[in-house]
Tab-separated table of C-alpha atoms in Angstrom:
chain	number	residue	atom	x	y	z
W	1	UNK	CA	-0.194	-0.090	0.093
W	2	UNK	CA	2.767	2.347	1.004
W	3	UNK	CA	3.407	2.883	-3.154
W	4	UNK	CA	0.345	3.802	-3.715
W	5	UNK	CA	0.887	7.000	-1.330
W	6	UNK	CA	4.203	7.758	-3.201
W	7	UNK	CA	5.602	9.010	-6.815
W	8	UNK	CA	8.738	7.647	-7.611
W	9	UNK	CA	11.759	10.098	-8.844
W	10	UNK	CA	13.832	7.576	-11.452
W	11	UNK	CA	17.717	7.984	-11.381
W	12	UNK	CA	18.216	4.532	-13.647
W	13	UNK	CA	21.558	3.324	-14.939
W	14	UNK	CA	19.660	1.023	-17.675
W	15	UNK	CA	15.935	1.004	-17.804
W	16	UNK	CA	13.133	0.618	-21.221
W	17	UNK	CA	11.939	4.395	-21.634
W	18	UNK	CA	8.640	4.999	-23.465
W	19	UNK	CA	7.892	8.009	-25.258
W	20	UNK	CA	4.611	9.148	-26.641
W	21	UNK	CA	5.232	11.593	-29.734
W	22	UNK	CA	1.700	12.953	-30.800
W	23	UNK	CA	0.745	15.810	-33.355
W	24	UNK	CA	-1.872	19.158	-31.589
W	25	UNK	CA	-4.354	17.363	-34.057
W	26	UNK	CA	-4.508	15.023	-36.939
W	27	UNK	CA	-1.703	14.431	-39.746
W	28	UNK	CA	0.379	12.448	-41.811
W	29	UNK	CA	2.769	9.832	-39.488
W	30	UNK	CA	6.117	9.964	-41.166
W	31	UNK	CA	7.771	6.509	-40.219
W	32	UNK	CA	6.745	2.576	-39.597
W	33	UNK	CA	6.608	0.216	-36.975
W	34	UNK	CA	10.072	-0.959	-36.299
W	35	UNK	CA	12.051	1.990	-37.558
W	36	UNK	CA	15.286	2.920	-35.681
W	37	UNK	CA	15.146	6.830	-35.853
W	38	UNK	CA	17.288	9.808	-34.426
W	39	UNK	CA	15.894	11.854	-31.595
W	40	UNK	CA	15.497	14.996	-35.130
W	41	UNK	CA	13.588	12.054	-37.236
W	42	UNK	CA	10.655	13.805	-38.358
W	43	UNK	CA	8.117	11.478	-37.261
W	44	UNK	CA	5.101	13.263	-37.867
W	45	UNK	CA	3.781	16.597	-39.416
W	46	UNK	CA	0.830	18.649	-39.897
W	47	UNK	CA	-0.479	21.671	-41.054
W	48	UNK	CA	-1.967	24.591	-38.125
W	49	UNK	CA	-4.664	26.538	-39.995
W	50	UNK	CA	-3.233	30.053	-39.953
W	51	UNK	CA	-4.401	32.855	-38.292
W	52	UNK	CA	-7.377	34.583	-39.503
W	53	UNK	CA	-8.166	38.060	-40.337
W	54	UNK	CA	-12.075	39.562	-40.961
W	55	UNK	CA	-12.407	43.041	-43.040
W	56	UNK	CA	-15.409	44.944	-43.079
W	57	UNK	CA	-15.363	45.124	-47.017
W	58	UNK	CA	-18.768	47.190	-46.994
W	59	UNK	CA	-17.849	50.079	-44.457
W	60	UNK	CA	-14.753	50.421	-46.234
W	61	UNK	CA	-16.511	50.531	-49.551
W	62	UNK	CA	-19.168	52.921	-48.518
W	63	UNK	CA	-21.788	50.322	-50.089
W	64	UNK	CA	-24.857	48.032	-48.751
W	65	UNK	CA	-23.535	44.209	-48.056
W	66	UNK	CA	-25.563	43.053	-50.918
W	67	UNK	CA	-23.704	45.161	-53.423
W	68	UNK	CA	-19.313	44.325	-52.082
W	69	UNK	CA	-20.091	42.267	-55.675
W	70	UNK	CA	-19.698	44.583	-57.776
W	71	UNK	CA	-16.352	46.205	-56.752
W	72	UNK	CA	-14.862	42.404	-55.576
W	73	UNK	CA	-11.391	42.193	-57.673
W	74	UNK	CA	-11.201	38.224	-55.903
W	75	UNK	CA	-13.337	35.232	-55.359
W	76	UNK	CA	-13.371	33.177	-52.531
W	77	UNK	CA	-10.804	30.675	-52.638
W	78	UNK	CA	-8.381	33.029	-54.254
W	79	UNK	CA	-4.881	33.181	-53.087
W	80	UNK	CA	-3.722	36.501	-52.576
W	81	UNK	CA	-0.091	38.403	-51.214
W	82	UNK	CA	0.043	41.072	-48.990
W	83	UNK	CA	-1.020	44.492	-51.348
W	84	UNK	CA	-2.933	42.975	-53.703
W	85	UNK	CA	-6.043	44.552	-54.552
W	86	UNK	CA	-9.171	42.671	-52.800
W	87	UNK	CA	-12.279	45.569	-53.923
W	88	UNK	CA	-12.036	48.858	-55.476
W	89	UNK	CA	-14.977	51.376	-56.352
W	90	UNK	CA	-15.067	53.067	-59.806
W	91	UNK	CA	-14.932	56.154	-58.780
W	92	UNK	CA	-16.411	60.251	-60.268
W	93	UNK	CA	-15.017	59.941	-63.749
W	94	UNK	CA	-12.431	57.742	-63.109
W	95	UNK	CA	-11.336	59.763	-60.014
W	96	UNK	CA	-11.700	59.890	-56.177
W	97	UNK	CA	-11.163	55.739	-56.344
W	98	UNK	CA	-11.868	53.692	-52.857
W	99	UNK	CA	-9.409	50.405	-53.245
W	100	UNK	CA	-9.138	47.803	-50.582
W	101	UNK	CA	-5.700	46.092	-50.572
W	102	UNK	CA	-4.813	42.574	-48.358
W	103	UNK	CA	-2.957	43.321	-45.345
W	104	UNK	CA	-1.492	39.624	-46.056
W	105	UNK	CA	-0.288	36.650	-47.740
W	106	UNK	CA	-2.780	34.000	-47.791
W	107	UNK	CA	-6.194	33.140	-49.197
W	108	UNK	CA	-9.424	34.722	-49.367
W	109	UNK	CA	-11.687	32.005	-47.145
W	110	UNK	CA	-15.222	33.538	-47.248
W	111	UNK	CA	-17.266	36.554	-48.872
W	112	UNK	CA	-20.538	37.256	-47.650
W	113	UNK	CA	-23.396	39.704	-48.964
W	114	UNK	CA	-25.106	39.487	-45.752
W	115	UNK	CA	-22.910	40.919	-43.598
W	116	UNK	CA	-20.472	42.607	-45.892
W	117	UNK	CA	-17.549	40.969	-44.468
W	118	UNK	CA	-14.133	39.345	-46.024
W	119	UNK	CA	-12.606	36.290	-43.828
W	120	UNK	CA	-8.949	35.912	-45.223
W	121	UNK	CA	-6.255	33.614	-43.281
W	122	UNK	CA	-2.847	33.584	-43.257
W	123	UNK	CA	-0.634	30.464	-44.894
W	124	UNK	CA	-0.685	27.154	-43.005
W	125	UNK	CA	2.000	26.543	-39.854
W	126	UNK	CA	3.611	23.741	-40.610
W	127	UNK	CA	3.904	21.465	-37.426
W	128	UNK	CA	6.585	19.068	-37.453
W	129	UNK	CA	6.928	16.290	-34.108
W	130	UNK	CA	10.682	14.874	-34.008
W	131	UNK	CA	11.329	11.711	-31.993
W	132	UNK	CA	13.472	13.396	-29.371
W	133	UNK	CA	15.433	10.109	-28.400
W	134	UNK	CA	18.029	7.733	-30.702
W	135	UNK	CA	15.495	4.456	-30.877
W	136	UNK	CA	12.930	2.290	-32.620
W	137	UNK	CA	9.128	3.099	-33.262
W	138	UNK	CA	7.423	0.537	-31.485
W	139	UNK	CA	3.975	1.474	-32.202
W	140	UNK	CA	1.995	3.655	-34.471
W	141	UNK	CA	-1.064	5.805	-33.990
W	142	UNK	CA	-2.609	6.436	-37.004
W	143	UNK	CA	-2.936	10.292	-38.037
W	144	UNK	CA	-1.727	11.134	-34.690
W	145	UNK	CA	2.049	9.739	-34.074
W	146	UNK	CA	4.240	7.001	-32.411
W	147	UNK	CA	5.543	5.172	-29.769
W	148	UNK	CA	9.571	5.578	-29.131
W	149	UNK	CA	11.409	3.206	-27.482
W	150	UNK	CA	14.861	3.633	-26.404
W	151	UNK	CA	17.359	1.551	-23.898
W	152	UNK	CA	18.449	4.682	-21.941
W	153	UNK	CA	20.323	5.568	-18.725
W	154	UNK	CA	17.354	8.046	-17.254
W	155	UNK	CA	17.435	10.914	-14.225
W	156	UNK	CA	14.323	12.603	-13.335
W	157	UNK	CA	15.003	15.951	-11.759
W	158	UNK	CA	13.087	17.886	-8.987
W	159	UNK	CA	12.510	21.116	-11.424
W	160	UNK	CA	12.892	22.395	-14.908
W	161	UNK	CA	12.535	25.269	-17.294
W	162	UNK	CA	12.533	25.224	-20.737
W	163	UNK	CA	11.467	22.343	-23.760
W	164	UNK	CA	13.280	19.027	-25.504
W	165	UNK	CA	17.072	19.603	-26.206
W	166	UNK	CA	19.689	17.131	-27.615
W	167	UNK	CA	22.901	17.388	-27.336
W	168	UNK	CA	26.082	16.223	-26.548
W	169	UNK	CA	26.725	15.664	-22.402
W	170	UNK	CA	29.508	17.816	-21.127
W	171	UNK	CA	30.922	17.795	-17.423
W	172	UNK	CA	32.108	21.309	-16.587
W	173	UNK	CA	32.162	20.920	-12.376
W	174	UNK	CA	34.649	18.986	-10.973
W	175	UNK	CA	32.492	17.803	-8.090
W	176	UNK	CA	28.980	17.396	-7.159
W	177	UNK	CA	29.567	20.268	-4.639
W	178	UNK	CA	30.849	22.616	-6.992
W	179	UNK	CA	29.256	25.635	-7.796
W	180	UNK	CA	28.904	26.200	-11.572
W	181	UNK	CA	29.842	29.558	-11.929
W	182	UNK	CA	29.937	32.033	-15.385
W	183	UNK	CA	34.000	31.355	-15.574
W	184	UNK	CA	32.936	28.039	-15.863
W	185	UNK	CA	31.227	28.346	-19.087
W	186	UNK	CA	33.228	28.529	-22.547
W	187	UNK	CA	32.841	28.807	-25.696
W	188	UNK	CA	33.573	25.421	-26.834
W	189	UNK	CA	30.149	24.728	-24.660
W	190	UNK	CA	28.638	25.855	-27.487
W	191	UNK	CA	25.387	23.304	-28.974
W	192	UNK	CA	26.266	21.031	-25.492
W	193	UNK	CA	24.531	20.285	-22.434
W	194	UNK	CA	26.633	20.956	-19.776
W	195	UNK	CA	26.625	19.331	-16.103
W	196	UNK	CA	27.467	21.231	-12.794
W	197	UNK	CA	27.414	20.505	-9.664
W	198	UNK	CA	25.045	22.200	-6.618
W	199	UNK	CA	24.003	25.326	-7.978
W	200	UNK	CA	24.058	27.363	-11.203
W	201	UNK	CA	24.147	30.981	-10.660
W	202	UNK	CA	21.738	33.810	-12.937
W	203	UNK	CA	25.184	35.071	-14.233
W	204	UNK	CA	26.088	31.649	-15.170
W	205	UNK	CA	22.498	30.624	-17.287
W	206	UNK	CA	23.342	34.515	-19.268
W	207	UNK	CA	26.338	33.477	-20.116
W	208	UNK	CA	25.199	29.855	-20.996
W	209	UNK	CA	22.581	31.518	-23.396
W	210	UNK	CA	25.139	33.968	-24.471
W	211	UNK	CA	27.947	30.943	-25.716
W	212	UNK	CA	24.820	28.731	-27.507
W	213	UNK	CA	24.775	26.187	-24.708
W	214	UNK	CA	21.853	24.068	-24.853
W	215	UNK	CA	21.382	22.906	-21.827
W	216	UNK	CA	22.453	22.801	-17.594
W	217	UNK	CA	21.657	19.741	-15.657
W	218	UNK	CA	22.378	20.724	-11.541
W	219	UNK	CA	22.048	20.156	-8.630
W	220	UNK	CA	20.427	22.906	-7.143
W	221	UNK	CA	19.079	26.635	-8.491
W	222	UNK	CA	18.258	30.077	-5.754
W	223	UNK	CA	14.695	31.022	-6.069
W	224	UNK	CA	15.704	34.738	-6.462
W	225	UNK	CA	18.679	33.699	-9.270
W	226	UNK	CA	15.898	31.896	-11.019
W	227	UNK	CA	13.604	35.105	-10.942
W	228	UNK	CA	16.728	37.326	-12.152
W	229	UNK	CA	17.160	34.960	-15.453
W	230	UNK	CA	14.072	35.418	-16.509
W	231	UNK	CA	12.662	38.154	-15.291
W	232	UNK	CA	9.619	37.468	-13.647
W	233	UNK	CA	8.501	35.024	-10.458
W	234	UNK	CA	7.811	31.389	-11.916
W	235	UNK	CA	5.300	30.693	-9.607
W	236	UNK	CA	3.503	26.948	-9.338
W	237	UNK	CA	2.879	26.936	-13.280
W	238	UNK	CA	4.040	24.059	-15.372
W	239	UNK	CA	6.796	25.540	-16.922
W	240	UNK	CA	8.685	24.028	-20.631
W	241	UNK	CA	7.092	26.684	-22.543
W	242	UNK	CA	10.107	29.260	-21.574
W	243	UNK	CA	11.649	31.260	-24.079
W	244	UNK	CA	14.902	31.617	-22.575
W	245	UNK	CA	17.243	29.910	-25.019
W	246	UNK	CA	18.238	27.165	-22.787
W	247	UNK	CA	16.584	24.018	-20.817
W	248	UNK	CA	17.934	23.415	-17.450
W	249	UNK	CA	16.687	20.502	-15.451
W	250	UNK	CA	17.515	20.488	-11.589
W	251	UNK	CA	17.999	17.663	-9.403
W	252	UNK	CA	17.537	17.765	-6.139
W	253	UNK	CA	15.960	20.975	-4.915
W	254	UNK	CA	16.200	24.714	-3.792
W	255	UNK	CA	19.269	26.375	-2.533
W	256	UNK	CA	23.269	25.454	-2.558
W	257	UNK	CA	22.391	21.129	-3.017
W	258	UNK	CA	24.994	18.406	-3.507
W	259	UNK	CA	24.021	16.608	-6.575
W	260	UNK	CA	23.088	13.342	-5.745
W	261	UNK	CA	26.389	11.106	-5.918
W	262	UNK	CA	24.572	8.557	-8.224
W	263	UNK	CA	23.259	11.055	-10.459
W	264	UNK	CA	26.671	12.749	-11.035
W	265	UNK	CA	28.653	9.112	-11.413
W	266	UNK	CA	26.144	8.234	-13.779
W	267	UNK	CA	26.152	11.415	-16.284
W	268	UNK	CA	30.147	10.912	-15.628
W	269	UNK	CA	30.212	8.060	-17.259
W	270	UNK	CA	28.112	9.422	-19.904
W	271	UNK	CA	30.269	12.102	-20.800
W	272	UNK	CA	30.445	12.510	-25.097
W	273	UNK	CA	27.016	10.693	-25.224
W	274	UNK	CA	24.292	11.983	-27.174
W	275	UNK	CA	21.603	13.065	-24.306
W	276	UNK	CA	17.897	14.246	-24.942
W	277	UNK	CA	16.799	16.384	-21.699
W	278	UNK	CA	13.365	18.387	-21.172
W	279	UNK	CA	12.617	20.752	-18.269
W	280	UNK	CA	9.134	20.906	-18.130
W	281	UNK	CA	7.679	20.599	-14.873
W	282	UNK	CA	4.499	20.285	-12.565
W	283	UNK	CA	4.626	19.099	-9.278
W	284	UNK	CA	0.447	19.150	-8.618
W	285	UNK	CA	-1.727	17.454	-10.108
W	286	UNK	CA	-0.530	15.727	-13.229
W	287	UNK	CA	2.698	15.525	-11.956
W	288	UNK	CA	5.574	16.385	-14.656
W	289	UNK	CA	9.158	15.372	-14.096
W	290	UNK	CA	11.865	17.306	-15.633
W	291	UNK	CA	14.287	14.328	-17.263
W	292	UNK	CA	17.235	13.540	-18.811
W	293	UNK	CA	17.750	10.851	-21.182
W	294	UNK	CA	20.838	8.847	-22.644
W	295	UNK	CA	20.084	6.577	-24.870
W	296	UNK	CA	22.577	3.453	-24.944
W	297	UNK	CA	23.519	1.371	-27.645
W	298	UNK	CA	22.221	-1.937	-26.854
W	299	UNK	CA	19.866	-4.411	-28.356
W	300	UNK	CA	18.619	-6.232	-25.149
W	301	UNK	CA	14.712	-6.672	-24.378
W	302	UNK	CA	12.654	-4.824	-22.576
W	303	UNK	CA	12.226	-8.053	-19.713
W	304	UNK	CA	15.719	-7.052	-19.214
W	305	UNK	CA	16.207	-3.584	-19.210
W	306	UNK	CA	12.904	-2.069	-17.245
W	307	UNK	CA	13.369	-1.169	-13.682
W	308	UNK	CA	10.950	-2.160	-11.144
W	309	UNK	CA	9.042	-0.169	-8.437
W	310	UNK	CA	9.021	-2.298	-5.063
W	311	UNK	CA	7.486	0.552	-3.101
W	312	UNK	CA	8.764	1.918	0.142
W	313	UNK	CA	10.602	0.430	3.064
W	314	UNK	CA	13.002	0.860	5.664
W	315	UNK	CA	16.035	1.847	4.423
W	316	UNK	CA	14.434	3.383	0.724
W	317	UNK	CA	15.513	6.458	-0.346
W	318	UNK	CA	13.517	9.179	-0.950
W	319	UNK	CA	12.856	13.100	-1.632
W	320	UNK	CA	11.092	15.614	0.214
W	321	UNK	CA	8.340	17.450	-2.105
W	322	UNK	CA	6.950	19.733	-0.085
W	323	UNK	CA	8.929	22.945	2.330
W	324	UNK	CA	10.252	23.785	4.464
W	325	UNK	CA	12.533	20.762	4.028
W	326	UNK	CA	11.763	20.960	0.085
W	327	UNK	CA	14.414	18.983	-2.316
W	328	UNK	CA	16.243	17.488	0.580
W	329	UNK	CA	17.278	13.767	0.197
W	330	UNK	CA	16.610	11.551	3.099
W	331	UNK	CA	16.619	7.796	4.041
W	332	UNK	CA	12.922	6.363	5.530
W	333	UNK	CA	13.741	4.856	9.089
W	334	UNK	CA	9.834	3.525	10.161
W	335	UNK	CA	6.594	3.230	8.164
W	336	UNK	CA	3.698	3.542	11.131
W	337	UNK	CA	1.167	1.662	10.249
W	338	UNK	CA	-1.914	3.506	11.483
W	339	UNK	CA	-2.990	7.132	10.563
W	340	UNK	CA	-1.773	9.858	12.511
W	341	UNK	CA	-3.304	13.053	13.011
W	342	UNK	CA	-0.828	16.033	11.797
W	343	UNK	CA	-0.954	19.996	12.634
W	344	UNK	CA	-3.679	20.736	9.818
W	345	UNK	CA	-6.033	18.142	11.704
W	346	UNK	CA	-6.080	15.892	9.009
W	347	UNK	CA	-5.423	11.970	9.509
W	348	UNK	CA	-3.103	10.469	7.616
W	349	UNK	CA	-0.382	7.801	6.935
W	350	UNK	CA	3.061	9.058	7.956
W	351	UNK	CA	6.547	8.111	7.147
W	352	UNK	CA	9.879	8.631	9.595
W	353	UNK	CA	12.707	9.488	7.849
W	354	UNK	CA	16.260	10.485	8.549
W	355	UNK	CA	17.793	13.276	6.560
W	356	UNK	CA	21.840	13.458	5.217
W	357	UNK	CA	22.329	16.246	7.907
W	358	UNK	CA	21.059	13.459	10.552
W	359	UNK	CA	17.850	15.324	11.005
W	360	UNK	CA	14.934	13.232	12.014
W	361	UNK	CA	11.206	13.715	10.795
W	362	UNK	CA	7.770	12.622	10.822
W	363	UNK	CA	6.132	13.853	7.443
W	364	UNK	CA	2.382	12.864	5.775
W	365	UNK	CA	3.627	10.067	2.726
W	366	UNK	CA	1.998	12.473	0.139
W	367	UNK	CA	5.169	14.645	1.648
W	368	UNK	CA	8.156	12.453	-0.400
W	369	UNK	CA	8.949	10.130	-3.247
W	370	UNK	CA	10.581	7.225	-3.825
W	371	UNK	CA	13.659	7.778	-5.724
W	372	UNK	CA	13.863	4.517	-8.162
W	373	UNK	CA	17.413	2.963	-8.638
């Protein structure tokens, strides 16, 4: 029953990673089941409808709505360019004409003699979905997308910003407790995903953007530094859509926190390998975790590679996911069977843990998550 209350945070050297890659609306799947793909492979594509631009032709022409066909220079379905004449009056002896030009390049979607309106639409917006990870197409979702399988080193973080990026992994900090500062980031890190230690500063993130670093993986971050870097307070909204030119994955939590030794060693062993990361995070309902995926060159099957969640037990490593100890790593020392009434007067199941600093705490089980190793 314990595992029913506790989400798992995965940190595994080899596991089967499955990724659904779907379009926002129906389109065309570009690959077949069994195809080997790279992270850059376009697996599905579609076109989003262009933006609509309404125009009041009758009002601009100074005529009744049912009179606009007399002045029209285009038809429904016509392709138009910005500046093309849509409608024009004859004027007085060729003078004092009223000419209406198209404000956009696109097409004429509709012309109404009931309202006198023209609806113009900009060209469709092409959308492509990439595989994101090197792997094999395991399933096809007709007109929607695919499922990609890959055997990989897989690390979930606790917080992140920025979307999906792919690049070569480079170790920058010499130890898991080192601070990643701006002077550590060199021009040769352009296009790479770099690994820090216990903290990344706002100056370092700005330097990384300036150099062209694709992503940063680090143990901790300072909330004020992140606010300075973003230019606004992030709050509790889902992240991943920030357009700062870089993706950040934080593995431990707030403040200067040494990156877990296992995490640091896994990343160190993977230096030079092609790595996919995503900073998208949602801590509340519908949990989404930032992630690091490092595909391995192996042909082993699911049965030999899938990690198993055995639930929470005495000795299980856990991470606290609520304030005031958010991000701290601890070990389970006791699992009381009977629910306990806590300060909020709620009656919940609790867990007794011991943090790395030696402090013993009793917390609701929903306030911690298992670190799956």
